[in-house]
GROMACS .gro file of C-alpha atoms in nm:
model
  324
    1MET     CA    1 -18.636  12.531  10.102
    2LYS     CA    2 -18.751  12.506  10.466
    3ARG     CA    3 -18.534  12.195  10.512
    4ILE     CA    4 -18.229  12.377  10.372
    5LEU     CA    5 -18.292  12.678  10.596
    6ALA     CA    6 -18.335  12.453  10.901
    7ALA     CA    7 -18.010  12.275  10.823
    8VAL     CA    8 -17.820  12.603  10.783
    9THR     CA    9 -17.968  12.733  11.109
   10ALA     CA   10 -17.869  12.416  11.294
   11ALA     CA   11 -17.514  12.430  11.158
   12ALA     CA   12 -17.481  12.793  11.260
   13ALA     CA   13 -17.609  12.716  11.607
   14LEU     CA   14 -17.360  12.431  11.642
   15ALA     CA   15 -17.072  12.653  11.531
   16PHE     CA   16 -17.179  12.926  11.770
   17SER     CA   17 -17.205  12.673  12.052
   18ALA     CA   18 -16.853  12.538  11.987
   19THR     CA   19 -16.708  12.888  11.962
   20GLY     CA   20 -16.889  12.998  12.273
   21ALA     CA   21 -16.769  12.698  12.468
   22HIS     CA   22 -16.409  12.782  12.383
   23ALA     CA   23 -16.458  13.155  12.446
   24ALA     CA   24 -16.601  13.075  12.788
   25TYR     CA   25 -16.280  12.905  12.906
   26PRO     CA   26 -16.206  12.920  13.190
   27GLN     CA   27 -16.543  12.874  13.359
   28GLN     CA   28 -16.408  12.754  13.694
   29PRO     CA   29 -16.097  12.794  13.912
   30ILE     CA   30 -15.770  12.650  13.777
   31ARG     CA   31 -15.538  12.440  13.992
   32LEU     CA   32 -15.166  12.515  13.964
   33VAL     CA   33 -14.982  12.219  14.118
   34VAL     CA   34 -14.642  12.275  14.279
   35GLY     CA   35 -14.419  11.980  14.366
   36TYR     CA   36 -14.266  12.141  14.675
   37ALA     CA   37 -14.372  12.265  15.016
   38PRO     CA   38 -14.501  12.621  15.067
   39GLY     CA   39 -14.234  12.888  15.106
   40GLY     CA   40 -13.980  12.753  14.860
   41THR     CA   41 -13.869  12.925  14.541
   42THR     CA   42 -14.106  12.738  14.310
   43ASP     CA   43 -14.398  12.799  14.545
   44ILE     CA   44 -14.321  13.171  14.579
   45LEU     CA   45 -14.302  13.219  14.204
   46ALA     CA   46 -14.612  13.006  14.141
   47ARG     CA   47 -14.821  13.215  14.380
   48ALA     CA   48 -14.705  13.540  14.224
   49LEU     CA   49 -14.774  13.403  13.877
   50GLY     CA   50 -15.112  13.270  13.990
   51GLU     CA   51 -15.229  13.615  14.092
   52ALA     CA   52 -15.125  13.774  13.762
   53LEU     CA   53 -15.254  13.481  13.557
   54GLY     CA   54 -15.586  13.497  13.739
   55ARG     CA   55 -15.625  13.861  13.643
   56ALA     CA   56 -15.543  13.784  13.279
   57LEU     CA   57 -15.793  13.496  13.267
   58LYS     CA   58 -16.050  13.661  13.497
   59GLN     CA   59 -16.058  13.344  13.702
   60THR     CA   60 -15.919  13.217  14.032
   61ILE     CA   61 -15.588  13.028  14.029
   62ILE     CA   62 -15.550  12.791  14.323
   63VAL     CA   63 -15.193  12.690  14.406
   64GLU     CA   64 -15.185  12.332  14.535
   65ASN     CA   65 -14.870  12.192  14.697
   66LYS     CA   66 -14.800  11.822  14.639
   67ALA     CA   67 -14.454  11.787  14.785
   68GLY     CA   68 -14.242  11.474  14.766
   69ALA     CA   69 -13.996  11.275  14.556
   70ALA     CA   70 -13.833  11.589  14.412
   71GLY     CA   71 -14.151  11.690  14.232
   72ASN     CA   72 -14.239  11.345  14.096
   73ILE     CA   73 -14.562  11.316  14.295
   74ALA     CA   74 -14.696  11.644  14.159
   75ALA     CA   75 -14.597  11.562  13.802
   76ALA     CA   76 -14.764  11.221  13.819
   77ALA     CA   77 -15.083  11.374  13.959
   78VAL     CA   78 -15.104  11.634  13.682
   79GLN     CA   79 -15.035  11.378  13.409
   80GLN     CA   80 -15.335  11.180  13.534
   81ALA     CA   81 -15.568  11.482  13.559
   82ASN     CA   82 -15.842  11.556  13.306
   83PRO     CA   83 -15.690  11.736  13.005
   84ASP     CA   84 -15.937  12.023  13.022
   85GLY     CA   85 -15.710  12.313  13.112
   86TYR     CA   86 -15.814  12.322  13.477
   87THR     CA   87 -15.506  12.145  13.617
   88LEU     CA   88 -15.156  12.275  13.542
   89LEU     CA   89 -14.807  12.186  13.663
   90MET     CA   90 -14.539  12.432  13.766
   91ALA     CA   91 -14.266  12.222  13.607
   92THR     CA   92 -13.902  12.255  13.707
   93VAL     CA   93 -13.558  12.151  13.591
   94SER     CA   94 -13.599  11.858  13.833
   95SER     CA   95 -13.932  11.727  13.706
   96HIS     CA   96 -13.850  11.772  13.337
   97GLY     CA   97 -13.472  11.765  13.325
   98ILE     CA   98 -13.297  11.581  13.605
   99ASN     CA   99 -13.545  11.333  13.757
  100PRO     CA  100 -13.601  11.119  13.446
  101ALA     CA  101 -13.228  11.037  13.453
  102LEU     CA  102 -13.230  10.962  13.827
  103TYR     CA  103 -13.559  10.779  13.885
  104LYS     CA  104 -13.540  10.522  13.609
  105LYS     CA  105 -13.759  10.271  13.797
  106SER     CA  106 -13.992  10.492  14.001
  107LEU     CA  107 -14.044  10.815  13.808
  108GLY     CA  108 -14.419  10.763  13.779
  109TYR     CA  109 -14.484  10.982  13.474
  110ASP     CA  110 -14.378  11.037  13.115
  111PRO     CA  111 -14.198  11.375  13.098
  112VAL     CA  112 -14.268  11.416  12.725
  113GLY     CA  113 -14.560  11.193  12.632
  114GLY     CA  114 -14.763  11.279  12.942
  115PHE     CA  115 -14.776  11.657  12.904
  116THR     CA  116 -14.865  11.943  12.674
  117PRO     CA  117 -14.626  12.239  12.702
  118VAL     CA  118 -14.787  12.578  12.771
  119GLY     CA  119 -14.499  12.823  12.821
  120MET     CA  120 -14.183  12.915  13.006
  121VAL     CA  121 -14.213  13.127  13.318
  122ALA     CA  122 -13.872  13.199  13.469
  123SER     CA  123 -13.508  13.105  13.483
  124ILE     CA  124 -13.353  13.085  13.828
  125PRO     CA  125 -12.978  13.107  13.888
  126LEU     CA  126 -12.802  12.914  14.159
  127VAL     CA  127 -12.546  13.090  14.371
  128LEU     CA  128 -12.244  12.929  14.538
  129VAL     CA  129 -12.259  13.042  14.899
  130ALA     CA  130 -12.007  12.987  15.179
  131SER     CA  131 -12.050  13.004  15.552
  132PRO     CA  132 -11.928  13.329  15.711
  133LYS     CA  133 -11.774  13.104  15.976
  134ILE     CA  134 -11.493  13.005  15.739
  135GLU     CA  135 -11.231  13.250  15.609
  136VAL     CA  136 -11.323  13.220  15.244
  137ARG     CA  137 -11.410  13.519  15.026
  138SER     CA  138 -11.364  13.383  14.674
  139VAL     CA  139 -11.401  13.062  14.477
  140GLN     CA  140 -11.022  13.036  14.455
  141GLU     CA  141 -10.989  13.052  14.834
  142LEU     CA  142 -11.265  12.793  14.875
  143VAL     CA  143 -11.091  12.555  14.635
  144ALA     CA  144 -10.758  12.605  14.814
  145LEU     CA  145 -10.920  12.532  15.152
  146ALA     CA  146 -11.094  12.219  15.022
  147ARG     CA  147 -10.772  12.089  14.869
  148SER     CA  148 -10.584  12.145  15.196
  149GLN     CA  149 -10.848  11.947  15.391
  150PRO     CA  150 -10.974  11.659  15.172
  151GLY     CA  151 -11.311  11.526  15.293
  152ALA     CA  152 -11.343  11.791  15.565
  153LEU     CA  153 -11.583  12.031  15.394
  154ASN     CA  154 -11.956  11.960  15.371
  155TYR     CA  155 -12.188  12.096  15.106
  156SER     CA  156 -12.557  12.102  15.186
  157SER     CA  157 -12.837  12.048  14.937
  158SER     CA  158 -13.215  12.047  14.920
  159GLY     CA  159 -13.213  11.670  14.872
  160ASN     CA  160 -13.054  11.380  14.687
  161GLY     CA  161 -13.064  11.438  14.313
  162SER     CA  162 -13.171  11.801  14.345
  163PRO     CA  163 -13.017  12.068  14.119
  164VAL     CA  164 -12.823  12.186  14.425
  165HIS     CA  165 -12.682  11.835  14.477
  166LEU     CA  166 -12.580  11.807  14.111
  167ALA     CA  167 -12.429  12.157  14.111
  168GLY     CA  168 -12.207  12.062  14.405
  169ALA     CA  169 -12.110  11.730  14.247
  170MET     CA  170 -12.019  11.905  13.921
  171PHE     CA  171 -11.818  12.166  14.114
  172ALA     CA  172 -11.624  11.899  14.304
  173GLN     CA  173 -11.563  11.696  13.988
  174GLN     CA  174 -11.441  11.992  13.784
  175ALA     CA  175 -11.203  12.112  14.057
  176HIS     CA  176 -11.100  11.759  14.165
  177LEU     CA  177 -11.217  11.816  14.522
  178ASP     CA  178 -11.319  11.572  14.795
  179LEU     CA  179 -11.639  11.728  14.933
  180VAL     CA  180 -11.903  11.557  15.149
  181HIS     CA  181 -12.264  11.591  15.035
  182VAL     CA  182 -12.520  11.639  15.313
  183PRO     CA  183 -12.884  11.640  15.191
  184TYR     CA  184 -13.155  11.827  15.382
  185ARG     CA  185 -13.533  11.836  15.346
  186GLY     CA  186 -13.554  12.154  15.144
  187GLY     CA  187 -13.350  12.454  15.043
  188ALA     CA  188 -13.427  12.660  15.353
  189LEU     CA  189 -13.276  12.395  15.582
  190ALA     CA  190 -12.977  12.357  15.351
  191ASN     CA  191 -12.913  12.732  15.367
  192THR     CA  192 -12.953  12.735  15.746
  193ALA     CA  193 -12.689  12.462  15.772
  194VAL     CA  194 -12.441  12.690  15.591
  195MET     CA  195 -12.532  12.989  15.806
  196THR     CA  196 -12.469  12.793  16.126
  197GLY     CA  197 -12.149  12.636  15.996
  198GLU     CA  198 -12.291  12.283  16.002
  199ALA     CA  199 -12.209  12.285  15.630
  200GLN     CA  200 -11.943  12.504  15.477
  201LEU     CA  201 -12.097  12.567  15.134
  202SER     CA  202 -12.398  12.513  14.914
  203PHE     CA  203 -12.540  12.599  14.573
  204ALA     CA  204 -12.859  12.777  14.674
  205THR     CA  205 -13.129  12.913  14.448
  206LEU     CA  206 -13.077  13.286  14.420
  207PRO     CA  207 -13.433  13.368  14.535
  208GLY     CA  208 -13.390  13.140  14.836
  209ALA     CA  209 -13.055  13.289  14.936
  210MET     CA  210 -13.088  13.655  14.841
  211SER     CA  211 -13.214  13.791  15.173
  212GLN     CA  212 -12.948  13.603  15.371
  213VAL     CA  213 -12.673  13.717  15.134
  214LYS     CA  214 -12.783  14.078  15.183
  215ALA     CA  215 -12.788  14.024  15.559
  216ASN     CA  216 -12.432  13.883  15.543
  217ASN     CA  217 -12.550  13.550  15.682
  218LEU     CA  218 -12.434  13.380  15.362
  219ARG     CA  219 -12.133  13.480  15.155
  220ALA     CA  220 -12.199  13.472  14.779
  221LEU     CA  221 -11.894  13.355  14.584
  222ALA     CA  222 -12.028  13.292  14.232
  223VAL     CA  223 -12.344  13.244  14.031
  224THR     CA  224 -12.389  12.939  13.810
  225THR     CA  225 -12.536  13.112  13.504
  226LYS     CA  226 -12.334  13.198  13.196
  227GLU     CA  227 -12.350  13.568  13.279
  228ARG     CA  228 -12.353  13.755  13.607
  229SER     CA  229 -12.682  13.819  13.782
  230ALA     CA  230 -12.824  14.170  13.776
  231GLN     CA  231 -12.913  14.120  14.144
  232LEU     CA  232 -12.549  14.044  14.236
  233PRO     CA  233 -12.345  14.232  13.975
  234ASP     CA  234 -12.023  14.216  14.177
  235VAL     CA  235 -12.039  13.837  14.214
  236PRO     CA  236 -11.866  13.655  13.925
  237ALA     CA  237 -12.016  13.382  13.713
  238LEU     CA  238 -11.843  13.055  13.797
  239GLY     CA  239 -11.753  13.007  13.432
  240GLU     CA  240 -11.540  13.324  13.447
  241ILE     CA  241 -11.304  13.159  13.694
  242GLU     CA  242 -11.004  12.960  13.580
  243GLY     CA  243 -11.069  12.590  13.606
  244PHE     CA  244 -11.447  12.626  13.575
  245GLU     CA  245 -11.476  12.728  13.212
  246GLY     CA  246 -11.801  12.600  13.066
  247TYR     CA  247 -11.965  12.549  13.407
  248GLU     CA  248 -12.329  12.653  13.377
  249ILE     CA  249 -12.649  12.557  13.556
  250ASN     CA  250 -12.972  12.748  13.518
  251THR     CA  251 -13.281  12.616  13.691
  252TRP     CA  252 -13.622  12.712  13.557
  253ASN     CA  253 -13.999  12.700  13.589
  254ALA     CA  254 -14.255  12.640  13.314
  255LEU     CA  255 -14.625  12.566  13.285
  256LEU     CA  256 -14.739  12.228  13.153
  257ALA     CA  257 -15.085  12.080  13.107
  258PRO     CA  258 -15.184  11.712  13.080
  259LYS     CA  259 -15.141  11.553  12.739
  260GLY     CA  260 -15.452  11.595  12.528
  261THR     CA  261 -15.543  11.942  12.650
  262PRO     CA  262 -15.718  12.112  12.355
  263ALA     CA  263 -15.496  12.333  12.140
  264GLU     CA  264 -15.738  12.625  12.180
  265VAL     CA  265 -15.712  12.604  12.558
  266VAL     CA  266 -15.332  12.580  12.545
  267GLN     CA  267 -15.322  12.889  12.324
  268THR     CA  268 -15.549  13.079  12.563
  269LEU     CA  269 -15.324  12.983  12.854
  270ASN     CA  270 -15.007  13.074  12.665
  271GLN     CA  271 -15.147  13.417  12.579
  272ALA     CA  272 -15.253  13.466  12.941
  273VAL     CA  273 -14.902  13.376  13.062
  274ALA     CA  274 -14.755  13.628  12.817
  275THR     CA  275 -14.994  13.893  12.946
  276ALA     CA  276 -14.909  13.809  13.307
  277MET     CA  277 -14.535  13.821  13.239
  278ARG     CA  278 -14.569  14.172  13.095
  279SER     CA  279 -14.699  14.297  13.429
  280PRO     CA  280 -14.439  14.541  13.572
  281ALA     CA  281 -14.533  14.437  13.926
  282LEU     CA  282 -14.482  14.068  13.852
  283ARG     CA  283 -14.154  14.125  13.671
  284GLN     CA  284 -14.023  14.341  13.956
  285MET     CA  285 -14.127  14.078  14.210
  286PHE     CA  286 -13.952  13.800  14.015
  287GLU     CA  287 -13.638  14.008  13.972
  288ARG     CA  288 -13.640  14.113  14.337
  289GLU     CA  289 -13.644  13.744  14.427
  290GLY     CA  290 -13.352  13.675  14.191
  291ALA     CA  291 -13.557  13.502  13.920
  292VAL     CA  292 -13.547  13.615  13.558
  293PRO     CA  293 -13.896  13.641  13.404
  294THR     CA  294 -13.916  13.481  13.063
  295GLY     CA  295 -14.162  13.329  12.817
  296SER     CA  296 -14.197  13.103  12.514
  297THR     CA  297 -14.439  12.947  12.273
  298PRO     CA  298 -14.556  12.592  12.348
  299GLU     CA  299 -14.338  12.469  12.062
  300GLU     CA  300 -14.029  12.645  12.196
  301LEU     CA  301 -14.090  12.496  12.540
  302ALA     CA  302 -14.123  12.146  12.395
  303ALA     CA  303 -13.787  12.181  12.219
  304PHE     CA  304 -13.630  12.325  12.535
  305ILE     CA  305 -13.746  12.032  12.749
  306ASP     CA  306 -13.611  11.783  12.495
  307GLY     CA  307 -13.274  11.956  12.522
  308GLU     CA  308 -13.282  11.960  12.902
  309LEU     CA  309 -13.361  11.589  12.923
  310ALA     CA  310 -13.065  11.507  12.698
  311ARG     CA  311 -12.830  11.745  12.878
  312TRP     CA  312 -12.909  11.627  13.231
  313ALA     CA  313 -12.891  11.261  13.134
  314LYS     CA  314 -12.526  11.324  13.044
  315VAL     CA  315 -12.459  11.520  13.364
  316VAL     CA  316 -12.613  11.254  13.590
  317SER     CA  317 -12.411  10.987  13.415
  318SER     CA  318 -12.087  11.184  13.446
  319VAL     CA  319 -12.118  11.249  13.821
  320ASN     CA  320 -12.249  10.896  13.881
  321ILE     CA  321 -12.540  10.987  14.110
  322ARG     CA  322 -12.805  10.719  14.166
  323VAL     CA  323 -13.140  10.743  14.346
  324ASP     CA  324 -13.317  10.416  14.259
   0.00000   0.00000   0.00000
């Protein structure tokens, strides 16, 4: 009888220990890795999310910037991290949509097999902006100007193979325009080039361009999402305009953990993200920046990423952009 009682007591203690270990997560600060320099759209949203997520988890979230190779360096670092829930990636349409089609030889990570999806965070429209130094106030006028001066108009981007680069290439292809792509080291520099007239147009992230649009330093001509943006209700969606039917680009951010992260930890993180995204202050901040707060289950995010990888592989092939 004593042996049976001892065995039952030991089993109960083991169960309590396992439950307690899970309930204690997180016991230390969590790193949220961003693949871009401080001050960019992804960094701004990650820091805002980190504060709200930290409150939900009652733990510190440390945003760590690992810029380079369009987010590939950060993604590779997170894939190699311990799968314990203490290292997360602020994934983007570049890291888990576009880059796998561009960096066939030097990607450095497995976008599907190397990660465990946690949840969606935000969708981020791009906005077609023109320099106020050119007499263009609509997409139609921009197209007419570009057709009258083949090869004379530059469009700036945040780098080769970036969503901004692809958006411009798709725009030129769909309208049969001869535009010159000029890559810069980041979205802020690309926007500055348009403001100064060094470039005549760009497809900027809405959060990155919003303040300059409001200050009339950039002229917003169209957004790239299927519907108009609530932040720029008078600016048409590009797909509304004749000749650009079906044009749609929506960049996004999501949280991923290294492959092998325990399901219980992933569920805790997903619930914390959902709690954070319900915060009125966070939602208002995202919307003020031009980002649309969103969410998902891990399973929904996995299916979404599969779809993005397939979609962007076709786009990259159609515009014939190569990086390596």
